[in-house]
Coordinates of C-alpha atoms and ligand atoms in Angstrom, one line a residue:
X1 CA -64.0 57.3 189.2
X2 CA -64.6 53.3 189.0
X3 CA -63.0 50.6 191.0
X4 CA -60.6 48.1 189.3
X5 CA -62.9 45.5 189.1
X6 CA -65.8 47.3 187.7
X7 CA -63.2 48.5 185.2
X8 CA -62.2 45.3 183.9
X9 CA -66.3 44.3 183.9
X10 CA -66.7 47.2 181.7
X11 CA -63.9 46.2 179.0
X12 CA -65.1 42.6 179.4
X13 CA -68.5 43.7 178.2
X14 CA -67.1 45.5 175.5
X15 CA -64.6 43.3 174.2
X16 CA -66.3 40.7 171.9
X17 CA -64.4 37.6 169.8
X18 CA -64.0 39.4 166.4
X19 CA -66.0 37.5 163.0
X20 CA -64.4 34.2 162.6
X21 CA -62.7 33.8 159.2
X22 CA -61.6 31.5 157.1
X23 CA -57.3 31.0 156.8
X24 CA -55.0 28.4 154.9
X25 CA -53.7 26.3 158.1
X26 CA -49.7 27.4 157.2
X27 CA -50.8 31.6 157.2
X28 CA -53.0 30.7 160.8
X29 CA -49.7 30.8 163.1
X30 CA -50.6 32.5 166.2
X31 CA -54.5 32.5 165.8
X32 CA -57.1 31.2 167.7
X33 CA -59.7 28.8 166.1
X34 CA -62.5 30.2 166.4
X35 CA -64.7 26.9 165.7
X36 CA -63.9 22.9 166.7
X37 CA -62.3 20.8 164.0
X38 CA -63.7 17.8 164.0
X39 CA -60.8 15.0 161.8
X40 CA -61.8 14.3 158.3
X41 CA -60.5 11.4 158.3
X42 CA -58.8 8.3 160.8
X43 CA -55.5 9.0 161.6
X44 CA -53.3 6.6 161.3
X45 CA -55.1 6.4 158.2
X46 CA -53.9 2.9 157.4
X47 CA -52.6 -0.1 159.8
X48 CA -48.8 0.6 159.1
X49 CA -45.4 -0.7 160.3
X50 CA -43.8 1.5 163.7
X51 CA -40.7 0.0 162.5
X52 CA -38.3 -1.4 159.6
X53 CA -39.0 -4.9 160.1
X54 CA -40.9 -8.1 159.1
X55 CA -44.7 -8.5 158.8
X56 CA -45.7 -11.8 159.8
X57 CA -48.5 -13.8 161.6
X58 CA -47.8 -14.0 165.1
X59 CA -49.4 -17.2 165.5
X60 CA -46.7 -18.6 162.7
X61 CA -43.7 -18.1 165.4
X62 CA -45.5 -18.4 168.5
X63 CA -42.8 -21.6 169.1
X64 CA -39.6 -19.3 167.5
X65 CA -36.7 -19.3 169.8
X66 CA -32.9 -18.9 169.5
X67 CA -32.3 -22.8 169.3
X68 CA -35.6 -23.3 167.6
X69 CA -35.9 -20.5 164.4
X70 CA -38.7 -20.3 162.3
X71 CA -38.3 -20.0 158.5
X72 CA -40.9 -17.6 157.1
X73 CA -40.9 -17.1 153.2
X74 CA -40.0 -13.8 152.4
X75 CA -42.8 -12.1 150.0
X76 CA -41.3 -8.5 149.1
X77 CA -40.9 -5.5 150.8
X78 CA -43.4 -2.9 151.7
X79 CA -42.4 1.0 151.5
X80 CA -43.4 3.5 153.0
X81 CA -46.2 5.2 150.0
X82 CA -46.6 1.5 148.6
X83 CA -49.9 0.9 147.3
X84 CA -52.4 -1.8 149.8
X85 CA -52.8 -4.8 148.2
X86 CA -51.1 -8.4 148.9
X87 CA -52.1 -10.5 151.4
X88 CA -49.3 -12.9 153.7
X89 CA -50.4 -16.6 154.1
X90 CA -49.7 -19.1 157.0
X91 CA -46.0 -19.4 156.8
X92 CA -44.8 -16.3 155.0
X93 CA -43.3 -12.7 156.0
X94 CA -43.4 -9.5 153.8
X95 CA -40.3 -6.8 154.8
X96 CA -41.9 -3.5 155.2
X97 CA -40.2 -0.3 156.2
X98 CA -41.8 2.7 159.2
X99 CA -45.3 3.7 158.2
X100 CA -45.2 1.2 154.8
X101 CA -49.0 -0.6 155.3
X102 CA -49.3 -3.6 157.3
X103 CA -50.0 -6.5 154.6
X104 CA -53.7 -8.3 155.2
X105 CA -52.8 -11.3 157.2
X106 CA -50.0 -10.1 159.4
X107 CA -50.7 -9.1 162.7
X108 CA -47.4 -8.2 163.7
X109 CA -43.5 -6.8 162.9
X110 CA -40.7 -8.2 164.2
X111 CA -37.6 -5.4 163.9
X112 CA -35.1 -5.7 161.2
X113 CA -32.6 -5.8 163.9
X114 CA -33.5 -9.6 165.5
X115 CA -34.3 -11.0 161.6
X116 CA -31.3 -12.8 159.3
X117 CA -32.4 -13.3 155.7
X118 CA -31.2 -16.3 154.1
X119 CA -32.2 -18.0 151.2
X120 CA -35.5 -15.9 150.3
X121 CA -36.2 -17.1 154.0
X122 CA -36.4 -14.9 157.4
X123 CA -35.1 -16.4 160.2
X124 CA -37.6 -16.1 163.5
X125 CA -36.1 -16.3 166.6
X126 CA -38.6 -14.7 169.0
X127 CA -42.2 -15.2 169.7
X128 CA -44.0 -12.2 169.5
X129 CA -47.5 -10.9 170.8
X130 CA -49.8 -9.5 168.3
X131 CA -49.9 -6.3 167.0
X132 CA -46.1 -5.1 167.9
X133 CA -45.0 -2.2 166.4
X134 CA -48.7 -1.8 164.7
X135 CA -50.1 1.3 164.2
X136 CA -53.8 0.9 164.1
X137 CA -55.9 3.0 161.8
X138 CA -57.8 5.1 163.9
X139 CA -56.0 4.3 167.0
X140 CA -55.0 8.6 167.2
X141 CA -58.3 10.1 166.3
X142 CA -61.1 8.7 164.5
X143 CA -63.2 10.5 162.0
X144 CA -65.3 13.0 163.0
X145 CA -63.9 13.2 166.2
X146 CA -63.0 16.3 167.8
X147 CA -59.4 17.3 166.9
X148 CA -58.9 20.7 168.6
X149 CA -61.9 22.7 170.5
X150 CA -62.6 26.4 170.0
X151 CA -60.3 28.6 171.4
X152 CA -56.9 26.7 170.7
X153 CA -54.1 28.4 170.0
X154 CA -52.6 27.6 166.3
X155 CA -48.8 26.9 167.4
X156 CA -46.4 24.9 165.6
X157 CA -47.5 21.6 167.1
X158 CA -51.3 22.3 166.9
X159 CA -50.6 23.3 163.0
X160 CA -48.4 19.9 162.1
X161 CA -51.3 17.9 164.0
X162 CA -54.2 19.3 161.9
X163 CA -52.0 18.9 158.6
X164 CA -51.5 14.9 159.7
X165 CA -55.3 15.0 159.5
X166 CA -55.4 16.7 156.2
X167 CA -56.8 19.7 157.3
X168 CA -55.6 22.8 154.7
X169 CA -58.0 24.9 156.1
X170 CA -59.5 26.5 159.4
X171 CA -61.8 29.0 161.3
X172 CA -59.4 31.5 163.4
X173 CA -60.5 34.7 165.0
X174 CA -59.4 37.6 163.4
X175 CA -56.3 39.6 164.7
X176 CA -57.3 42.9 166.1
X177 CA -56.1 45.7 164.1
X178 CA -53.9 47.8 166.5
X179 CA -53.0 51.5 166.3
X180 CA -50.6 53.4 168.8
X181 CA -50.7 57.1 168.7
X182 CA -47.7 58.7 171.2
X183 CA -48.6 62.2 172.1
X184 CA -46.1 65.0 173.7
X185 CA -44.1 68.0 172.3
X186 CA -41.8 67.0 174.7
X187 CA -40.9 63.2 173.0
X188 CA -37.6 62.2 171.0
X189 CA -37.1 59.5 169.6
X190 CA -33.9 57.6 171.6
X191 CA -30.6 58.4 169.5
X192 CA -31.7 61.8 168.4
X193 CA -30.3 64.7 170.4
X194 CA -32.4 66.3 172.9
X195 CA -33.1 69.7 173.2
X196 CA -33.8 71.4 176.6
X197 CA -36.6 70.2 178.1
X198 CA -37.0 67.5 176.1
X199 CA -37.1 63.7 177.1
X200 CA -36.8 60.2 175.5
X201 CA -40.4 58.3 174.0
X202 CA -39.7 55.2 176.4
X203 CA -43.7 54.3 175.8
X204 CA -43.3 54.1 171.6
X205 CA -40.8 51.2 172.1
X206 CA -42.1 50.0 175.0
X207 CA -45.8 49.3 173.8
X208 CA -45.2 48.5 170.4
X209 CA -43.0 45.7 172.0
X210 CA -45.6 44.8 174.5
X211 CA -47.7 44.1 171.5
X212 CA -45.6 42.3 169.6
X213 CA -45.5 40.1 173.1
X214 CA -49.4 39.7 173.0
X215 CA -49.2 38.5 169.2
X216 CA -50.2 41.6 167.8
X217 CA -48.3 43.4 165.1
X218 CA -49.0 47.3 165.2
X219 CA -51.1 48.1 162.5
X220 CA -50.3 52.0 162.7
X221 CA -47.8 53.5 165.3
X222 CA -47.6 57.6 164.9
X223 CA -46.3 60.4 166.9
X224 CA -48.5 63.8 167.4
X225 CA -47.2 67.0 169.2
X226 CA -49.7 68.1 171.4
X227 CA -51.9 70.5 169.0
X228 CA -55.3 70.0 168.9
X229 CA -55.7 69.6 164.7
X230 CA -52.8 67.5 164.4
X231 CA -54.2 65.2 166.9
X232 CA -57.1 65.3 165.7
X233 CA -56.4 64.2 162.1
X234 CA -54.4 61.6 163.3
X235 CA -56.7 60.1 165.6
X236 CA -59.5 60.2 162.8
X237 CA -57.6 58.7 160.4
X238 CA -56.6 55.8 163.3
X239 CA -60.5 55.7 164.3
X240 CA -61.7 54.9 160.6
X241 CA -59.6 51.4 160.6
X242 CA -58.6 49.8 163.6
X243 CA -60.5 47.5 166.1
X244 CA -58.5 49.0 169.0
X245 CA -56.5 52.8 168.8
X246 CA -54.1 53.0 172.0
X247 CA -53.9 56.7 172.7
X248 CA -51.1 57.9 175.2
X249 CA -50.5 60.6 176.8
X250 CA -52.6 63.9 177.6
X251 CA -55.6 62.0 179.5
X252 CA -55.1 63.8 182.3
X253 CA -56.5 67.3 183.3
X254 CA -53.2 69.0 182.3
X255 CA -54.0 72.6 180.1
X256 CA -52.0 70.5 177.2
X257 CA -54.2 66.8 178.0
X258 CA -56.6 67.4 174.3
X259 CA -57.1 63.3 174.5
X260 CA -60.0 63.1 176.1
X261 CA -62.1 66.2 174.0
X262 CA -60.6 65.5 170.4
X263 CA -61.9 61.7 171.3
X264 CA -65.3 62.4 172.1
X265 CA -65.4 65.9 169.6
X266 CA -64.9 62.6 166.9
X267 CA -67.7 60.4 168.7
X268 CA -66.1 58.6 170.7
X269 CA -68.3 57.3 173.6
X270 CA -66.9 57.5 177.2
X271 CA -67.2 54.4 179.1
X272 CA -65.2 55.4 181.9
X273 CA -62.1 57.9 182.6
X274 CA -59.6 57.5 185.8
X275 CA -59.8 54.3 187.6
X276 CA -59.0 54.1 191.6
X277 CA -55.5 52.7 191.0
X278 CA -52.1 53.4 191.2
X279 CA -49.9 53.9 188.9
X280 CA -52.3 54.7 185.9
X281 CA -55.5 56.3 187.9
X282 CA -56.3 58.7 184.7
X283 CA -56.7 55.7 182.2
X284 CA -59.7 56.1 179.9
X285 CA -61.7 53.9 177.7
X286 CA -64.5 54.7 175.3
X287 CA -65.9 53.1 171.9
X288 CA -66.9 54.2 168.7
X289 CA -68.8 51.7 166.4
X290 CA -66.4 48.4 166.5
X291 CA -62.9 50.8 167.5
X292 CA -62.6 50.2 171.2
X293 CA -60.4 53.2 172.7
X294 CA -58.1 53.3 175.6
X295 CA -56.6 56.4 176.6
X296 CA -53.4 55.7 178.7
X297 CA -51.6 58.4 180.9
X298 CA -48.3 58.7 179.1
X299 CA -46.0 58.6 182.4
X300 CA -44.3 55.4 181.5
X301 CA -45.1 52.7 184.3
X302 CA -48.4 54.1 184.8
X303 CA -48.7 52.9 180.7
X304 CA -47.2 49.5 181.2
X305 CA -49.6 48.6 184.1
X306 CA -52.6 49.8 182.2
X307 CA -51.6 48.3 179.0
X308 CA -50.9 45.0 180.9
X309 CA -53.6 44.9 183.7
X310 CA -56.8 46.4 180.7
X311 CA -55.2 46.5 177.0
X312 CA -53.9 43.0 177.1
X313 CA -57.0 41.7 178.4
X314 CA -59.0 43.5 175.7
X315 CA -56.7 42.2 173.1
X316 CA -57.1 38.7 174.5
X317 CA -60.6 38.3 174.3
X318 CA -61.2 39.9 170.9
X319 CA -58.7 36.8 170.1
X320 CA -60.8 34.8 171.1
X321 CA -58.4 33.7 174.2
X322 CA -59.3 33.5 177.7
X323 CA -58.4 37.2 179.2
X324 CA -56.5 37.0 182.1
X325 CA -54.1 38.2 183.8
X326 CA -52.5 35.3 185.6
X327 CA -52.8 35.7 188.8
X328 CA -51.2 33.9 191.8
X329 CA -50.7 34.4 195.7
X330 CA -47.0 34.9 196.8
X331 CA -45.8 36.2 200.6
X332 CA -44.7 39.5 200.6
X333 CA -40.9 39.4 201.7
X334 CA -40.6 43.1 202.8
X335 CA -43.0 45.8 204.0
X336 CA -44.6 47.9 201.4
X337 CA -46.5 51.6 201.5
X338 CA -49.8 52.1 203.4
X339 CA -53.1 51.1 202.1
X340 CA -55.0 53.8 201.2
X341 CA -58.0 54.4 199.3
X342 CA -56.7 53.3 196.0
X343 CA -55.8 49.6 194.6
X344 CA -51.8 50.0 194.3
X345 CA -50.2 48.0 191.8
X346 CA -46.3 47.4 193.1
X347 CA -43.5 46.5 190.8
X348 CA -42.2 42.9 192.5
X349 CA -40.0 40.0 191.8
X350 CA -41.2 36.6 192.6
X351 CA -39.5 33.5 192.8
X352 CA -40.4 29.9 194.2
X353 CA -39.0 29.1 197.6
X354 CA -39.4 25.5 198.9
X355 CA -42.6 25.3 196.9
X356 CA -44.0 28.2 198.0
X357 CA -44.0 31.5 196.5
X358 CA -42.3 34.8 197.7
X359 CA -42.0 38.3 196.5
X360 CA -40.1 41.4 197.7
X361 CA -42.0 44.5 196.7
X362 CA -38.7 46.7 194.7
X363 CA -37.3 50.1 195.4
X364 CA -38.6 52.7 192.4
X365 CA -42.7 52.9 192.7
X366 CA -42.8 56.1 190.7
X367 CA -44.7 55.7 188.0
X368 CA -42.0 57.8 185.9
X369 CA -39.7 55.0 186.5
X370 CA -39.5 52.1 184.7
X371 CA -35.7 50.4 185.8
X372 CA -37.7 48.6 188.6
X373 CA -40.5 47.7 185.9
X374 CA -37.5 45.9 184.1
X375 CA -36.2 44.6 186.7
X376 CA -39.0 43.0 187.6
X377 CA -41.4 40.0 187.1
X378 CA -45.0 40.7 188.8
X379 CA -46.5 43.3 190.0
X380 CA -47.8 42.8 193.5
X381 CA -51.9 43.6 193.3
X382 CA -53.0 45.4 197.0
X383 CA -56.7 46.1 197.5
X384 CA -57.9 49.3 198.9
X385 CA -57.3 49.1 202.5
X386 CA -56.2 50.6 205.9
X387 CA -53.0 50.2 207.3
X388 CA -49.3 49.1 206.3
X389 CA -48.6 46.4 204.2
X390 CA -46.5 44.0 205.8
X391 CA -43.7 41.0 205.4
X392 CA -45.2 38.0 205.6
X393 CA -48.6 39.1 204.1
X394 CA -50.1 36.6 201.5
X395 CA -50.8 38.8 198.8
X396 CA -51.8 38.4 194.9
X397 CA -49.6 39.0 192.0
X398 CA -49.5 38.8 188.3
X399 CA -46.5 37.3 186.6
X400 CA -45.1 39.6 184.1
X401 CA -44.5 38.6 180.1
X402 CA -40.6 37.3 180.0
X403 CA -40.2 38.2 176.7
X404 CA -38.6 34.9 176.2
X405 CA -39.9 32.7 172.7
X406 CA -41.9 30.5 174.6
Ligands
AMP501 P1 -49.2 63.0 180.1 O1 -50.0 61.7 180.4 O2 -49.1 63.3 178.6 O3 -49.7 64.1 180.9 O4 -47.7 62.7 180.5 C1 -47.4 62.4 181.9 C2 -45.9 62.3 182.0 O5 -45.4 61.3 181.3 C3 -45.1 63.5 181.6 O6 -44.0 63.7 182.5 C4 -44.6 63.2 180.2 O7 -43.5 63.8 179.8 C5 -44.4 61.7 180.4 N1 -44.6 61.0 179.1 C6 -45.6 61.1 178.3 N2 -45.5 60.4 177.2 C7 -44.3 59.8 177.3 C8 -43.5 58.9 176.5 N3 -44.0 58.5 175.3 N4 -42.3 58.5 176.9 C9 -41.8 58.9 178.1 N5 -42.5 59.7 178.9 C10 -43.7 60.2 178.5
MG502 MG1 -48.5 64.8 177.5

């Protein structure tokens, strides 16, 4: 048996970034880049107009007021997509619409709004201080600079910013390719009938959703009764193509628990079984060539907190993200179990009070129940330990996924 800690080093020494690749920017949603772009170009590419207005020379109007207008011959009107080319002289204006290039020889734009036009003529009113409403080439990013570091997340915002630069292309970390094997003769699926003795698969749903929340689409998900072939052919089969196999269920030293021997019967090396934690103190994890392997105990919340405090983690890194979890320090707002010799992770719900953060430990520790689990939004970490823990206590807790689009 390993401590918590020494459990996560082990999965951190394991888990590697998977082989960059390359991906079209638009299919990259969700990944991490796995190298820096540097721009391939300036961006604003060109000096161009902020606004539908009137290039002119600044120092032409520097004496333009209300009861003293300047007339400034009007030269055309630049588009937006209109080619470079003229040039204003002392004493003239070109009209040119948002992002249309600024002509050579103006220096500034004076919005549409404050200009009459009469006579071919545009009628300046206002002094104005060079460059208004310019956008300088270069003034966003310059060429070669860097655009987005290693390790960025491709969301919407980070994908429109790379295409303004012309990127169509990028280096993203692979997505690990997940499978979930549910073990137990006991399991129906919810909305079937149950038979005596038979129960609901709450971890199926459950896990494939907290996936789904970690960005990862399920690449496999299967059921297997607890017999020893059929597990076994399923798990192969998993083994031969995924990066990481969630196994759960039958870890434990029950006389129908086969997860552990079919595992390691199919070459699976053991890095470590049963952690000193509760819920989820049989969890397993192992490796065979790049598949890593966790093994989680198939009581429900005892799945969740593995899958959230070591499989998330795992997943994270192999992203390419940094692994987490989130931790904070919030003051405990009841009294909670004895220490013992175990670290005890406690489904909570936080919430900020004047700044500070609090966090009443919830009725329903079990590891069979999973309504507090729901209810909640942290789980409250306590260290091995003597002694009661206590309101007041300053104590460390990570924030639960929402589930919220974020
Ligand atoms: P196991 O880890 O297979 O020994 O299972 C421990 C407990 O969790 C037993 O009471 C199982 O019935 C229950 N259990 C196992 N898998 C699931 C599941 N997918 N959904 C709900 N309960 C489960
Ligand atoms: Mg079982």
């Amino acid at each position: 048996m390993i401590s918590v800690q020494q459990a996560r080093q082990f999965i951190h020494r394991y888990a590697h970034p998977l082989p960059p690749m390359l991906k079209s920017l638009p299919l990259a949603s969700g990944l991490v880049l796995a190298r820096e772009v540097k721009s391939p170009s300036d961006y604003p590419l060109y000096d161009v107009s902020a606004m539908d207005g009137y290039a002119l020379k600044s120092s032409d109007v520097r004496k333009a007021s209300l009861s003293g207008p300047i007339y400034l011959k009007l030269r055309g009107t630049q588009h937006a997509g209109d080619t470079l080319g003229m040039k204003i002289k002392p004493g003239e204006c070109r009209k040119v619409m948002t992002g249309g290039v600024i002509p050579a020889g103006a220096d500034a734009v004076l919005e549409r709004e404050v200009v009459v036009e009469k006579d071919g003529m545009a009628v300046i009113t206002q002094a104005m201080a060079k460059g208004r409403h310019i956008r300088y080439r270069g003034e966003g990013i310059k060429k070669g600079a860097a655009a987005l570091k290693a390790g960025s997340i491709l969301h919407s915002r980070a994908i429109g910013f790379l295409a303004s630069l012309g990127v169509s292309k990028v280096w993203v970390r692979s997505v690990p390719q997940v499978a979930l094997i549910i073990t137990g003769n006991e399991l129906v699926t919810p909305g079937k009938k149950l038979k005596p003795g038979q129960i609901y698969n709450s971890n199926q749903w459950m896990l494939e959703t907290a996936l789904r929340e970690s960005g990862i689409q399920p690449h496999l998900v299967s059921n297997a009764p607890d017999r020893p072939a059929l597990l076994k052919n399923k798990i192969k089969n998993a083994l031969s193509d995924c990066d990481v196999l969630l196994l759960v269920g039958g870890v434990s030293v029950g006389d129908s628990d086969f997860s552990k021997p079919i595992l390691e019967a199919l070459g699976v090396r053991r890095v470590f079984w049963r952690v000193s934690q509760k819920p989820g103190f049989p969890l397993y994890f192992g490796s065979k060539d790049k598949t890593l392997v966790f093994g989680l105990p198939g009581n429900p919340a005892s799945a969740w907190v593995n899958f959230y405090e070591y499989v998330m983690p795992c997943l994270r890194a192999l992203r390419g993200l940094p692994i987490g979890p989130r931790t904070m320090k919030a003051t405990l707002t009841t009294d909670g179990p004895h220490r013992g010799f175990k670290t005890l992770f406690l489904k909570a719900r936080f919430r900020k009070n004047g700044g500070l953060f609090q966090a009443d430990l919830l009725k329903g520790q079990g590891s069979h129940l999973l309504q507090s689990l729901a209810e909640g939004n942290c789980l409250a970490v306590v260290p091995s330990g003597k002694g009661r823990i206590k309101k007041g206590e300053k104590i460390e807790i990570h924030p639960l996924p929402t589930g919220k689009s974020s």
